[in-house]
Tab-separated table of C-alpha atoms in Angstrom:
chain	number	residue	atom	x	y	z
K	1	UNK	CA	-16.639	-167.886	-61.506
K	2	UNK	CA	-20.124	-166.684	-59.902
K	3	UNK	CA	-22.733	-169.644	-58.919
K	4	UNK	CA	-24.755	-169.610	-62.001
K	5	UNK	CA	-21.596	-170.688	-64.048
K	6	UNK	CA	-20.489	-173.068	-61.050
K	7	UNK	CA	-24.018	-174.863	-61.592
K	8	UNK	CA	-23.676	-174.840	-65.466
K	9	UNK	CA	-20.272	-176.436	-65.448
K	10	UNK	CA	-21.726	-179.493	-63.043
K	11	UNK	CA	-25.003	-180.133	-65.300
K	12	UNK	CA	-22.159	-179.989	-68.519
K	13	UNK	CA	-20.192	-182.336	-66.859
K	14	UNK	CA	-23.287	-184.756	-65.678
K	15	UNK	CA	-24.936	-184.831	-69.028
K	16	UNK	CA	-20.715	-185.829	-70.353
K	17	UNK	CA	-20.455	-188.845	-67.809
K	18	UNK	CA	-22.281	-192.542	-68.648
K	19	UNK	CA	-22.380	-193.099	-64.911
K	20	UNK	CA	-24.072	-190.163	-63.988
K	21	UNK	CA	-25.387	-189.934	-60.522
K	22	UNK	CA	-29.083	-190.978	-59.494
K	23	UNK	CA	-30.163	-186.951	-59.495
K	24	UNK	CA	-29.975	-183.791	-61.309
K	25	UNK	CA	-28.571	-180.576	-60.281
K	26	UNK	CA	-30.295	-177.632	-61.243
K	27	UNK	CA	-29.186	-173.870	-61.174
K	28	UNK	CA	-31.516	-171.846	-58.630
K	29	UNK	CA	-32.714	-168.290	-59.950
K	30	UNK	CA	-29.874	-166.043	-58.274
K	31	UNK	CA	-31.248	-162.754	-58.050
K	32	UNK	CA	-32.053	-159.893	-56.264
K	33	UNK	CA	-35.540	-158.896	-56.024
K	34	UNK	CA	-36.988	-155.359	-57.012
K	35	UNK	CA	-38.330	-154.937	-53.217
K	36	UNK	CA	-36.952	-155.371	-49.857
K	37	UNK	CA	-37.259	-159.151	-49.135
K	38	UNK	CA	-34.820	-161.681	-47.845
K	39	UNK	CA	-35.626	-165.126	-47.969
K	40	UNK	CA	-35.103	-166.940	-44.704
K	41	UNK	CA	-35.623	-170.242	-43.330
K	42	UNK	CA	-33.544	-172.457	-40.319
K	43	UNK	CA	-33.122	-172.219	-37.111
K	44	UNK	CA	-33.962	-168.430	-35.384
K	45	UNK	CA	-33.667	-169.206	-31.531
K	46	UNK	CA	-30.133	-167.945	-32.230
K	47	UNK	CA	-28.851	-168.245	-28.534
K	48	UNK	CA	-29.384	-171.928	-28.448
K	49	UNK	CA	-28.407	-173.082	-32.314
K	50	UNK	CA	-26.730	-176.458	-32.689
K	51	UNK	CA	-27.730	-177.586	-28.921
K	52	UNK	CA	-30.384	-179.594	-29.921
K	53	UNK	CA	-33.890	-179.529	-29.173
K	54	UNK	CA	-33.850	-176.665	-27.100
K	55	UNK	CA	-32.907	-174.644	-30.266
K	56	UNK	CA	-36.947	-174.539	-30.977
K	57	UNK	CA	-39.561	-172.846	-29.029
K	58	UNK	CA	-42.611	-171.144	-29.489
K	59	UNK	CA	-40.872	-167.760	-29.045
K	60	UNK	CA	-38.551	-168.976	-31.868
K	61	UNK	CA	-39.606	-171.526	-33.896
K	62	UNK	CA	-37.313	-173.248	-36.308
K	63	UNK	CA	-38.416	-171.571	-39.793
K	64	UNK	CA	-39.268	-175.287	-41.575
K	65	UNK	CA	-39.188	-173.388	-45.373
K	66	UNK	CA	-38.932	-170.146	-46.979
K	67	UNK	CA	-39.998	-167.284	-45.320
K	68	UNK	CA	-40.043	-163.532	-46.152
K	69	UNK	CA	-38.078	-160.836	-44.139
K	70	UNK	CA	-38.849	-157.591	-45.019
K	71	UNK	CA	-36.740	-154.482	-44.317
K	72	UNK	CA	-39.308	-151.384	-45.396
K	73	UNK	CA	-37.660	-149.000	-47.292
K	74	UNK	CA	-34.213	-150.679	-47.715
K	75	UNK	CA	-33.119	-151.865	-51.162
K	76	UNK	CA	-30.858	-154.938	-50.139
K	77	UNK	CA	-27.555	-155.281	-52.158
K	78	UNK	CA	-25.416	-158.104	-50.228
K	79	UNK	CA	-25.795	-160.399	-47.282
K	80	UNK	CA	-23.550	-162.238	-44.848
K	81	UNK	CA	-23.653	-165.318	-43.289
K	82	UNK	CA	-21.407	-168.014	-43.011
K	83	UNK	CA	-21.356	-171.607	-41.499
K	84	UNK	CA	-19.714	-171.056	-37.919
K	85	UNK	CA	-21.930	-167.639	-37.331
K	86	UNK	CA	-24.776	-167.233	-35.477
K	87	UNK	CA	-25.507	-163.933	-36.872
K	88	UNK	CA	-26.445	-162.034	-40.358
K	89	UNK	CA	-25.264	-158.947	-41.946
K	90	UNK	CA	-27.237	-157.379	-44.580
K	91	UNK	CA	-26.117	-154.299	-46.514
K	92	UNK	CA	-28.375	-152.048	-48.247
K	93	UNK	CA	-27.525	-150.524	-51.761
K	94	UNK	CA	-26.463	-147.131	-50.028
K	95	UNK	CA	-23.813	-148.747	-48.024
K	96	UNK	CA	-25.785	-148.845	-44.563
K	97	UNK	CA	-25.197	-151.751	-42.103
K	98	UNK	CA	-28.285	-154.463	-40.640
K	99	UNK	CA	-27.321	-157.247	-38.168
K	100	UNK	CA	-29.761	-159.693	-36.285
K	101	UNK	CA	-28.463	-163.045	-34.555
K	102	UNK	CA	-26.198	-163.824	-32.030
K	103	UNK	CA	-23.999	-161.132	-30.362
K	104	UNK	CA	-22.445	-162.868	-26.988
K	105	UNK	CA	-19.165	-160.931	-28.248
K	106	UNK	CA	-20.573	-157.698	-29.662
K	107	UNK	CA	-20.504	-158.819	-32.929
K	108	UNK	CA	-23.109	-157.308	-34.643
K	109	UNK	CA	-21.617	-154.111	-34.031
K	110	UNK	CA	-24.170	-152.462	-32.192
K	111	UNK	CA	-22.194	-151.473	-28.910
K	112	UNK	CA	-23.745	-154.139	-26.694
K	113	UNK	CA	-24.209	-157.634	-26.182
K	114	UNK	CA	-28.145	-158.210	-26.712
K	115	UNK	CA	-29.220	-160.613	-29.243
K	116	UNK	CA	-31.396	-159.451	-31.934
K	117	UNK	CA	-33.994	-161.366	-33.598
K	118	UNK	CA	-34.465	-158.384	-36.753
K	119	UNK	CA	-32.625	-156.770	-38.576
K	120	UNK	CA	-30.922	-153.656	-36.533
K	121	UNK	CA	-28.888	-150.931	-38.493
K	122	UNK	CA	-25.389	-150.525	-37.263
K	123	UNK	CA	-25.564	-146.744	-36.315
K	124	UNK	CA	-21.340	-146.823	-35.525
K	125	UNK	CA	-20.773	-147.320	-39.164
K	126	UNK	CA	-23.328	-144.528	-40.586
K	127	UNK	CA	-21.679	-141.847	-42.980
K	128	UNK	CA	-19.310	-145.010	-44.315
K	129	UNK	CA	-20.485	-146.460	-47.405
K	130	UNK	CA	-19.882	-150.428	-46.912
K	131	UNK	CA	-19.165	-152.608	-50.080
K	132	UNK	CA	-19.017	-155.825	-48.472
K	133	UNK	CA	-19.044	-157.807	-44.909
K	134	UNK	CA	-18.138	-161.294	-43.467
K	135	UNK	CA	-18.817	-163.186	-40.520
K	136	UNK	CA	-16.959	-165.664	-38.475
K	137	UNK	CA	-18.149	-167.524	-35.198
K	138	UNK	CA	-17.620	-164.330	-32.926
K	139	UNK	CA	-16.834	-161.320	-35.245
K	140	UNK	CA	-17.643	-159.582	-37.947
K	141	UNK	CA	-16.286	-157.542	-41.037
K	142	UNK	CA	-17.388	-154.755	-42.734
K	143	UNK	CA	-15.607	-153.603	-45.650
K	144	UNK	CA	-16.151	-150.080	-46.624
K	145	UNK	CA	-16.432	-148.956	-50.140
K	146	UNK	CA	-13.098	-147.518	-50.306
K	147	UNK	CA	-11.026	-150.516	-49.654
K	148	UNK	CA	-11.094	-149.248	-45.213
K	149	UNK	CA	-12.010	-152.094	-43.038
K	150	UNK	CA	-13.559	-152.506	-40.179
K	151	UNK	CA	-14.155	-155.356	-37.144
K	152	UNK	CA	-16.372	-155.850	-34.273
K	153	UNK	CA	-16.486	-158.740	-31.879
K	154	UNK	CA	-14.487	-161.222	-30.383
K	155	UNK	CA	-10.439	-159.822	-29.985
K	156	UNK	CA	-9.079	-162.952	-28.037
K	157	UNK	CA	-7.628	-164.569	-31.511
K	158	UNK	CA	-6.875	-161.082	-32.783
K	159	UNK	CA	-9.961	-161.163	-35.508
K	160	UNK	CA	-10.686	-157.981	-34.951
K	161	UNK	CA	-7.231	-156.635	-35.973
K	162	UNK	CA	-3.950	-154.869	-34.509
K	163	UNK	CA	-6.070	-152.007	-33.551
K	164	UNK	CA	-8.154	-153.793	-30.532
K	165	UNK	CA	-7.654	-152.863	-26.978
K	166	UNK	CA	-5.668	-156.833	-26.325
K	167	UNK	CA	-7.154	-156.682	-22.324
K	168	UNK	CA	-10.410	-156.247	-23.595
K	169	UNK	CA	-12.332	-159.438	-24.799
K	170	UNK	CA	-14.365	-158.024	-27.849
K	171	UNK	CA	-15.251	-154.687	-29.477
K	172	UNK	CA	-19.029	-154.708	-29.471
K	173	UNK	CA	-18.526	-151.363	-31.789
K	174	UNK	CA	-16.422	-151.663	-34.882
K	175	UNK	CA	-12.903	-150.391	-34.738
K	176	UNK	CA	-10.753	-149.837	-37.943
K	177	UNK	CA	-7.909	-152.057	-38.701
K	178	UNK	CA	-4.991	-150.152	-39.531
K	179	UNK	CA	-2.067	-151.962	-41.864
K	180	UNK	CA	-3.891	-152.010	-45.105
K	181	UNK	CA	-1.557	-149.950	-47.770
K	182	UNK	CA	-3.709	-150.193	-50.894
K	183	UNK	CA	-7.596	-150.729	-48.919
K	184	UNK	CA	-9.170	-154.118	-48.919
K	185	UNK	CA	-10.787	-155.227	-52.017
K	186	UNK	CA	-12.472	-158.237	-50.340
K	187	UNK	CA	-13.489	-159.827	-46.825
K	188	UNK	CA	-13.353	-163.618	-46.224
K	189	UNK	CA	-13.950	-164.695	-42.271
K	190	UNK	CA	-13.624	-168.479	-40.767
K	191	UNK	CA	-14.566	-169.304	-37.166
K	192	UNK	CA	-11.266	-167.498	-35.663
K	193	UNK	CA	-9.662	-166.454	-38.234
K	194	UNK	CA	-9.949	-163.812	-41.713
């Protein structure tokens, strides 16, 4: 069931009830736009989210509505973000990798540890067409087009897979994860755990 039904099903069943709650839900447009703009808004000192005031400065201010983020010459296809991450993934409709956000661990996939505050490709993962990524607190997923998957970040709970180096910390570059007979058809990623 996509959103769009999900939000059709609730009104249905609001307009049904006689005690019907003091406010309406309507469905948002959910689509992707003909050019190469994300909508954005929140918190962008990414460092510092959810530890209070410090999270906003003038060198990032807390984005108080909508804002456009552009990415010239890229025709977006999916995005990542989750609840417990820090960081974004965005995915253009060629299969090439962008993260920005937090990257303490190396998740972002980028081979270091510097936070970014755009939109970076992921130059490891060139030449593999992704279909798909997730991201949890300290890693990331990327889920290539032909079911291979791949991790970066934190390896202390094993969310990067068998396939990370266990005396190292993280993989700021994504490794594979072996162990998948058929390919992956989908990525799902919690705070520790996938």
């Amino acid at each position: 069931m996509n959103a769009q039904e999900m939000y059709r099903k609730m009104l249905a069943k609001q307009s049904q009830s006689s005690d019907a709650p003091p406010f309406k839900v309507s469905a948002p447009a959910l689509s992707i736009p003909d050019d190469t703009t994300l909508v954005v808004f929140g918190g962008t000192n990414w460092d510092n989210l959810g530890k209070g005031k410090e999270a906003h400065t003038k060198s990032a201010p807390n984005l108080m509505g909508p804002c456009r983020l552009v990415l010239p010459g890229v025709k977006v296809a999916f995005v990542a973000t989750s609840s417990c991450s820090s960081h974004c993934i965005a995915l253009s409709a060629s299969g090439a990798a962008y993260a920005w956000g937090r990257n303490q661990c190396g998740q972002l996939g980028l081979g270091d540890t510097l936070t970014r505050a755009g939109p970076t490709e992921v130059t490891a993962l060139q030449g593999t067409p992704l279909s798909a990524a997730a991201t949890g607190k300290h890693h990331t997923l990327w889920l290539g087009a032909e079911g291979d998957l791949f991790a970066s970040g934190s390896s202390k709970e094993g969310c990067v897979g068998p396939s990370a180096d266990k005396r190292r910390e993280m993989e700021a570059t994504p490794v594979a994860v072996p162990g998948l007979a058929a390919g992956a058809a989908y990525v799902a990623a919690g705070g520790a755990h996938n």
